[in-house]
PDB file of C-alpha atoms in Angstrom:
ATOM      1  CA  MET A   1       2.584  -6.748 -20.851  1.00 93.00           C
ATOM      2  CA  LYS A   2       1.965  -3.825 -18.540  1.00 97.00           C
ATOM      3  CA  ILE A   3       3.996  -2.954 -15.437  1.00 98.00           C
ATOM      4  CA  TRP A   4       2.077  -3.180 -12.157  1.00 98.00           C
ATOM      5  CA  ILE A   5       2.880  -2.239  -8.586  1.00 98.00           C
ATOM      6  CA  VAL A   6       0.958  -4.536  -6.251  1.00 98.00           C
ATOM      7  CA  LEU A   7       0.581  -3.895  -2.525  1.00 97.00           C
ATOM      8  CA  LEU A   8      -0.544  -6.831  -0.402  1.00 96.00           C
ATOM      9  CA  ARG A   9      -2.373  -6.084   2.830  1.00 93.00           C
ATOM     10  CA  GLY A  10      -1.593  -7.844   6.086  1.00 86.00           C
ATOM     11  CA  ILE A  11       1.044 -10.380   5.113  1.00 92.00           C
ATOM     12  CA  ASN A  12       4.065 -11.286   7.258  1.00 81.00           C
ATOM     13  CA  VAL A  13       2.772  -9.214  10.164  1.00 77.00           C
ATOM     14  CA  GLY A  14       3.196 -10.519  13.701  1.00 75.00           C
ATOM     15  CA  GLY A  15       3.929 -14.048  12.550  1.00 75.00           C
ATOM     16  CA  HIS A  16       0.623 -14.354  10.699  1.00 81.00           C
ATOM     17  CA  HIS A  17      -0.122 -14.868   7.016  1.00 91.00           C
ATOM     18  CA  ILE A  18       3.467 -15.764   6.199  1.00 89.00           C
ATOM     19  CA  VAL A  19       4.435 -15.442   2.539  1.00 94.00           C
ATOM     20  CA  PRO A  20       8.160 -15.837   1.796  1.00 94.00           C
ATOM     21  CA  MET A  21       9.030 -13.395  -0.978  1.00 94.00           C
ATOM     22  CA  LYS A  22      11.227 -15.905  -2.850  1.00 95.00           C
ATOM     23  CA  GLU A  23       8.321 -18.375  -2.994  1.00 96.00           C
ATOM     24  CA  LEU A  24       5.927 -15.612  -4.014  1.00 97.00           C
ATOM     25  CA  ARG A  25       8.184 -14.515  -6.878  1.00 97.00           C
ATOM     26  CA  GLN A  26       8.455 -18.111  -8.111  1.00 98.00           C
ATOM     27  CA  LEU A  27       4.691 -18.655  -7.768  1.00 98.00           C
ATOM     28  CA  LEU A  28       3.973 -15.588  -9.885  1.00 98.00           C
ATOM     29  CA  GLU A  29       6.605 -16.418 -12.498  1.00 98.00           C
ATOM     30  CA  ASN A  30       5.188 -19.947 -12.800  1.00 98.00           C
ATOM     31  CA  ASN A  31       1.751 -18.443 -13.497  1.00 98.00           C
ATOM     32  CA  GLY A  32       2.461 -16.036 -16.335  1.00 98.00           C
ATOM     33  CA  PHE A  33       3.904 -13.010 -14.537  1.00 98.00           C
ATOM     34  CA  GLU A  34       7.119 -11.530 -15.879  1.00 98.00           C
ATOM     35  CA  LYS A  35       9.909  -9.399 -14.421  1.00 97.00           C
ATOM     36  CA  VAL A  36       8.703 -10.110 -10.878  1.00 98.00           C
ATOM     37  CA  SER A  37      10.544  -8.341  -8.082  1.00 97.00           C
ATOM     38  CA  THR A  38       9.623  -7.749  -4.468  1.00 96.00           C
ATOM     39  CA  TYR A  39      10.668  -5.215  -1.872  1.00 96.00           C
ATOM     40  CA  ILE A  40      10.925  -6.070   1.822  1.00 92.00           C
ATOM     41  CA  GLN A  41       8.678  -8.644   3.469  1.00 86.00           C
ATOM     42  CA  SER A  42       5.491  -6.579   3.705  1.00 85.00           C
ATOM     43  CA  GLY A  43       4.130  -7.491   0.283  1.00 93.00           C
ATOM     44  CA  ASN A  44       5.368  -5.034  -2.313  1.00 97.00           C
ATOM     45  CA  ILE A  45       5.546  -6.441  -5.825  1.00 98.00           C
ATOM     46  CA  VAL A  46       6.574  -4.979  -9.167  1.00 98.00           C
ATOM     47  CA  CYS A  47       5.701  -7.195 -12.106  1.00 98.00           C
ATOM     48  CA  SER A  48       4.502  -7.334 -15.685  1.00 98.00           C
ATOM     49  CA  TYR A  49       1.106  -8.808 -16.508  1.00 98.00           C
ATOM     50  CA  PRO A  50      -1.381  -8.057 -19.308  1.00 98.00           C
ATOM     51  CA  THR A  51      -4.311  -7.042 -17.060  1.00 98.00           C
ATOM     52  CA  ASN A  52      -4.913  -5.878 -13.498  1.00 98.00           C
ATOM     53  CA  PRO A  53      -3.326  -8.700 -11.461  1.00 98.00           C
ATOM     54  CA  SER A  54      -5.104  -8.170  -8.129  1.00 97.00           C
ATOM     55  CA  HIS A  55      -7.576 -11.053  -8.338  1.00 97.00           C
ATOM     56  CA  LYS A  56      -5.054 -13.460  -9.862  1.00 98.00           C
ATOM     57  CA  ILE A  57      -2.406 -12.761  -7.203  1.00 98.00           C
ATOM     58  CA  SER A  58      -4.791 -13.032  -4.256  1.00 97.00           C
ATOM     59  CA  THR A  59      -6.196 -16.305  -5.650  1.00 97.00           C
ATOM     60  CA  LEU A  60      -2.712 -17.772  -6.187  1.00 98.00           C
ATOM     61  CA  ILE A  61      -1.716 -16.833  -2.632  1.00 97.00           C
ATOM     62  CA  GLU A  62      -4.890 -18.410  -1.281  1.00 97.00           C
ATOM     63  CA  GLN A  63      -4.180 -21.648  -3.160  1.00 97.00           C
ATOM     64  CA  LYS A  64      -0.531 -21.798  -2.064  1.00 97.00           C
ATOM     65  CA  PHE A  65      -0.547 -20.256   1.423  1.00 96.00           C
ATOM     66  CA  GLY A  66      -4.132 -20.777   2.618  1.00 94.00           C
ATOM     67  CA  PHE A  67      -5.417 -17.217   2.941  1.00 94.00           C
ATOM     68  CA  LYS A  68      -6.556 -14.536   0.514  1.00 95.00           C
ATOM     69  CA  PRO A  69      -4.980 -11.114   1.084  1.00 95.00           C
ATOM     70  CA  SER A  70      -6.416  -7.854  -0.138  1.00 94.00           C
ATOM     71  CA  THR A  71      -4.414  -6.565  -3.064  1.00 97.00           C
ATOM     72  CA  PHE A  72      -4.037  -3.022  -4.318  1.00 97.00           C
ATOM     73  CA  SER A  73      -2.712  -2.706  -7.865  1.00 98.00           C
ATOM     74  CA  LEU A  74      -1.283   0.488  -9.310  1.00 98.00           C
ATOM     75  CA  THR A  75      -0.069   1.289 -12.777  1.00 98.00           C
ATOM     76  CA  VAL A  76       3.166   3.204 -13.210  1.00 98.00           C
ATOM     77  CA  LYS A  77       1.064   6.276 -14.002  1.00 97.00           C
ATOM     78  CA  ASN A  78      -0.946   5.790 -10.769  1.00 97.00           C
ATOM     79  CA  LEU A  79       2.233   5.466  -8.701  1.00 98.00           C
ATOM     80  CA  LYS A  80       3.758   8.580 -10.244  1.00 97.00           C
ATOM     81  CA  SER A  81       0.558  10.490  -9.507  1.00 97.00           C
ATOM     82  CA  VAL A  82       0.607   9.325  -5.886  1.00 97.00           C
ATOM     83  CA  VAL A  83       4.198  10.541  -5.517  1.00 96.00           C
ATOM     84  CA  GLU A  84       3.477  13.859  -7.246  1.00 96.00           C
ATOM     85  CA  ASN A  85       0.361  14.464  -5.117  1.00 97.00           C
ATOM     86  CA  ASN A  86       2.235  13.934  -1.838  1.00 96.00           C
ATOM     87  CA  PRO A  87       1.575  17.142   0.106  1.00 96.00           C
ATOM     88  CA  TYR A  88       4.540  16.406   2.445  1.00 94.00           C
ATOM     89  CA  PRO A  89       7.438  15.639   0.069  1.00 85.00           C
ATOM     90  CA  GLY A  90      10.172  17.363   2.090  1.00 79.00           C
ATOM     91  CA  ASP A  91       9.729  15.280   5.217  1.00 68.00           C
ATOM     92  CA  GLY A  92      11.494  12.058   6.141  1.00 71.00           C
ATOM     93  CA  GLY A  93      10.495   8.755   4.656  1.00 82.00           C
ATOM     94  CA  LYS A  94       9.261   7.238   7.888  1.00 89.00           C
ATOM     95  CA  THR A  95       7.136  10.188   8.963  1.00 94.00           C
ATOM     96  CA  VAL A  96       4.949  10.308   5.846  1.00 96.00           C
ATOM     97  CA  HIS A  97       2.527   7.448   5.237  1.00 96.00           C
ATOM     98  CA  PHE A  98       0.257   6.636   2.336  1.00 97.00           C
ATOM     99  CA  PHE A  99      -3.017   4.819   3.035  1.00 97.00           C
ATOM    100  CA  PHE A 100      -4.347   3.291  -0.199  1.00 98.00           C
ATOM    101  CA  PHE A 101      -8.050   2.609  -0.725  1.00 96.00           C
ATOM    102  CA  HIS A 102      -9.503   0.648  -3.639  1.00 92.00           C
ATOM    103  CA  SER A 103     -11.448   3.743  -4.654  1.00 89.00           C
ATOM    104  CA  SER A 104     -11.966   7.235  -3.332  1.00 87.00           C
ATOM    105  CA  PRO A 105     -13.887   6.887  -0.042  1.00 90.00           C
ATOM    106  CA  SER A 106     -17.478   8.052  -0.362  1.00 85.00           C
ATOM    107  CA  SER A 107     -17.859   8.960   3.303  1.00 88.00           C
ATOM    108  CA  VAL A 108     -15.249  10.204   5.747  1.00 94.00           C
ATOM    109  CA  ASP A 109     -15.710  11.122   9.403  1.00 96.00           C
ATOM    110  CA  TYR A 110     -13.028  13.810   9.685  1.00 96.00           C
ATOM    111  CA  LYS A 111     -14.120  14.661  13.235  1.00 96.00           C
ATOM    112  CA  THR A 112     -12.946  11.221  14.411  1.00 96.00           C
ATOM    113  CA  LEU A 113      -9.466  12.016  13.064  1.00 97.00           C
ATOM    114  CA  ASP A 114      -9.376  15.629  14.195  1.00 97.00           C
ATOM    115  CA  ASP A 115     -10.386  14.693  17.765  1.00 97.00           C
ATOM    116  CA  VAL A 116      -7.180  12.652  18.243  1.00 97.00           C
ATOM    117  CA  LYS A 117      -4.807  14.397  15.845  1.00 96.00           C
ATOM    118  CA  ALA A 118      -1.623  15.647  17.488  1.00 96.00           C
ATOM    119  CA  GLU A 119      -0.843  19.315  16.985  1.00 96.00           C
ATOM    120  CA  ASN A 120       2.068  18.545  14.661  1.00 96.00           C
ATOM    121  CA  GLU A 121       0.244  15.890  12.600  1.00 96.00           C
ATOM    122  CA  HIS A 122      -1.321  16.623   9.242  1.00 96.00           C
ATOM    123  CA  TYR A 123      -3.350  14.566   6.810  1.00 97.00           C
ATOM    124  CA  GLN A 124      -4.935  15.005   3.443  1.00 97.00           C
ATOM    125  CA  LEU A 125      -7.136  12.762   1.312  1.00 97.00           C
ATOM    126  CA  ILE A 126      -6.370  13.025  -2.390  1.00 97.00           C
ATOM    127  CA  ASP A 127      -8.339  10.715  -4.678  1.00 95.00           C
ATOM    128  CA  ASN A 128      -8.003   7.237  -3.131  1.00 96.00           C
ATOM    129  CA  VAL A 129      -4.931   7.928  -0.976  1.00 97.00           C
ATOM    130  CA  LEU A 130      -4.804   9.362   2.524  1.00 97.00           C
ATOM    131  CA  TYR A 131      -1.478  11.072   3.152  1.00 97.00           C
ATOM    132  CA  LEU A 132      -0.469  11.237   6.816  1.00 97.00           C
ATOM    133  CA  HIS A 133       2.438  13.255   8.152  1.00 96.00           C
ATOM    134  CA  ALA A 134       3.259  12.032  11.666  1.00 96.00           C
ATOM    135  CA  PRO A 135       6.574  13.653  12.670  1.00 95.00           C
ATOM    136  CA  ASP A 136       6.654  11.838  16.030  1.00 94.00           C
ATOM    137  CA  GLY A 137       6.251   8.488  14.289  1.00 92.00           C
ATOM    138  CA  ILE A 138       3.294   6.392  13.248  1.00 91.00           C
ATOM    139  CA  GLY A 139       3.637   4.261  16.383  1.00 91.00           C
ATOM    140  CA  ARG A 140       2.829   7.282  18.544  1.00 93.00           C
ATOM    141  CA  SER A 141       0.029   8.607  16.374  1.00 95.00           C
ATOM    142  CA  LYS A 142      -3.426   8.179  17.878  1.00 95.00           C
ATOM    143  CA  MET A 143      -4.905   8.908  14.464  1.00 95.00           C
ATOM    144  CA  VAL A 144      -3.673   5.650  12.953  1.00 94.00           C
ATOM    145  CA  ASP A 145      -6.010   3.536  15.082  1.00 93.00           C
ATOM    146  CA  LYS A 146      -8.949   5.781  14.153  1.00 95.00           C
ATOM    147  CA  ILE A 147      -8.428   5.750  10.382  1.00 95.00           C
ATOM    148  CA  PRO A 148     -10.476   2.561   9.796  1.00 93.00           C
ATOM    149  CA  LYS A 149     -13.383   4.019  11.780  1.00 93.00           C
ATOM    150  CA  ALA A 150     -13.176   7.398  10.037  1.00 96.00           C
ATOM    151  CA  PHE A 151     -13.303   5.697   6.651  1.00 94.00           C
ATOM    152  CA  ALA A 152     -16.219   3.407   7.498  1.00 89.00           C
ATOM    153  CA  LYS A 153     -13.885   0.416   7.693  1.00 75.00           C
ATOM    154  CA  ALA A 154     -12.980   0.676   4.021  1.00 89.00           C
ATOM    155  CA  GLU A 155     -10.297  -1.763   2.887  1.00 93.00           C
ATOM    156  CA  MET A 156      -6.911  -0.118   2.829  1.00 95.00           C
ATOM    157  CA  THR A 157      -3.201  -0.753   3.093  1.00 96.00           C
ATOM    158  CA  ALA A 158      -0.458   1.633   4.142  1.00 95.00           C
ATOM    159  CA  ARG A 159       3.151   2.238   3.116  1.00 96.00           C
ATOM    160  CA  ASN A 160       5.665   4.826   4.244  1.00 95.00           C
ATOM    161  CA  LEU A 161       7.392   7.287   1.942  1.00 95.00           C
ATOM    162  CA  ASN A 162      10.625   5.252   1.911  1.00 94.00           C
ATOM    163  CA  THR A 163       8.750   2.252   0.508  1.00 96.00           C
ATOM    164  CA  ILE A 164       6.881   4.351  -2.062  1.00 96.00           C
ATOM    165  CA  ASN A 165      10.147   5.941  -3.215  1.00 95.00           C
ATOM    166  CA  LYS A 166      11.800   2.522  -3.519  1.00 96.00           C
ATOM    167  CA  LEU A 167       8.891   1.163  -5.564  1.00 97.00           C
ATOM    168  CA  ALA A 168       9.136   4.197  -7.837  1.00 96.00           C
ATOM    169  CA  GLU A 169      12.862   3.446  -8.304  1.00 95.00           C
ATOM    170  CA  MET A 170      12.135  -0.212  -9.068  1.00 96.00           C
ATOM    171  CA  VAL A 171       9.652   0.770 -11.771  1.00 95.00           C
ATOM    172  CA  GLU A 172      12.261   2.995 -13.417  1.00 89.00           C
ATOM    173  CA  GLU A 173      14.867   0.207 -13.569  1.00 78.00           C
TER     174      GLU A 173
END
């Protein structure tokens, strides 16, 4: 069994696509997953499974809850690399955000981002993760709304530094 960190996109947001974490843990454990733990309600899972669990988890959620979320699976090595590559490690956990793509984007319209970027905001794409430092908060960042357009609407999910650090802690336990 291999340890996986799975990020679900778009669950439990605004009253839509509701997936209670207790039910999700039980669903996964009943279907061959081991050592399943979740963190907050936004779809962060740490589990053991022999192969990449993305397809299996999204299919199980579709069967149980009626919708199929995008899933982003990371190995422990991937997660450690994401943390190590963070170009903004000294800043607060809610001001640094990680946007995960399934693979490194082939085309990026940086002008779209730069046109709305606040003076104190910074971003950097490293492999398949866009790191965003938004010191005034992600809710005030005009860049956030433009990220899907700049990345040709590539599938992605985002987590803040606090969540990434907590997932890294969970993997170590």
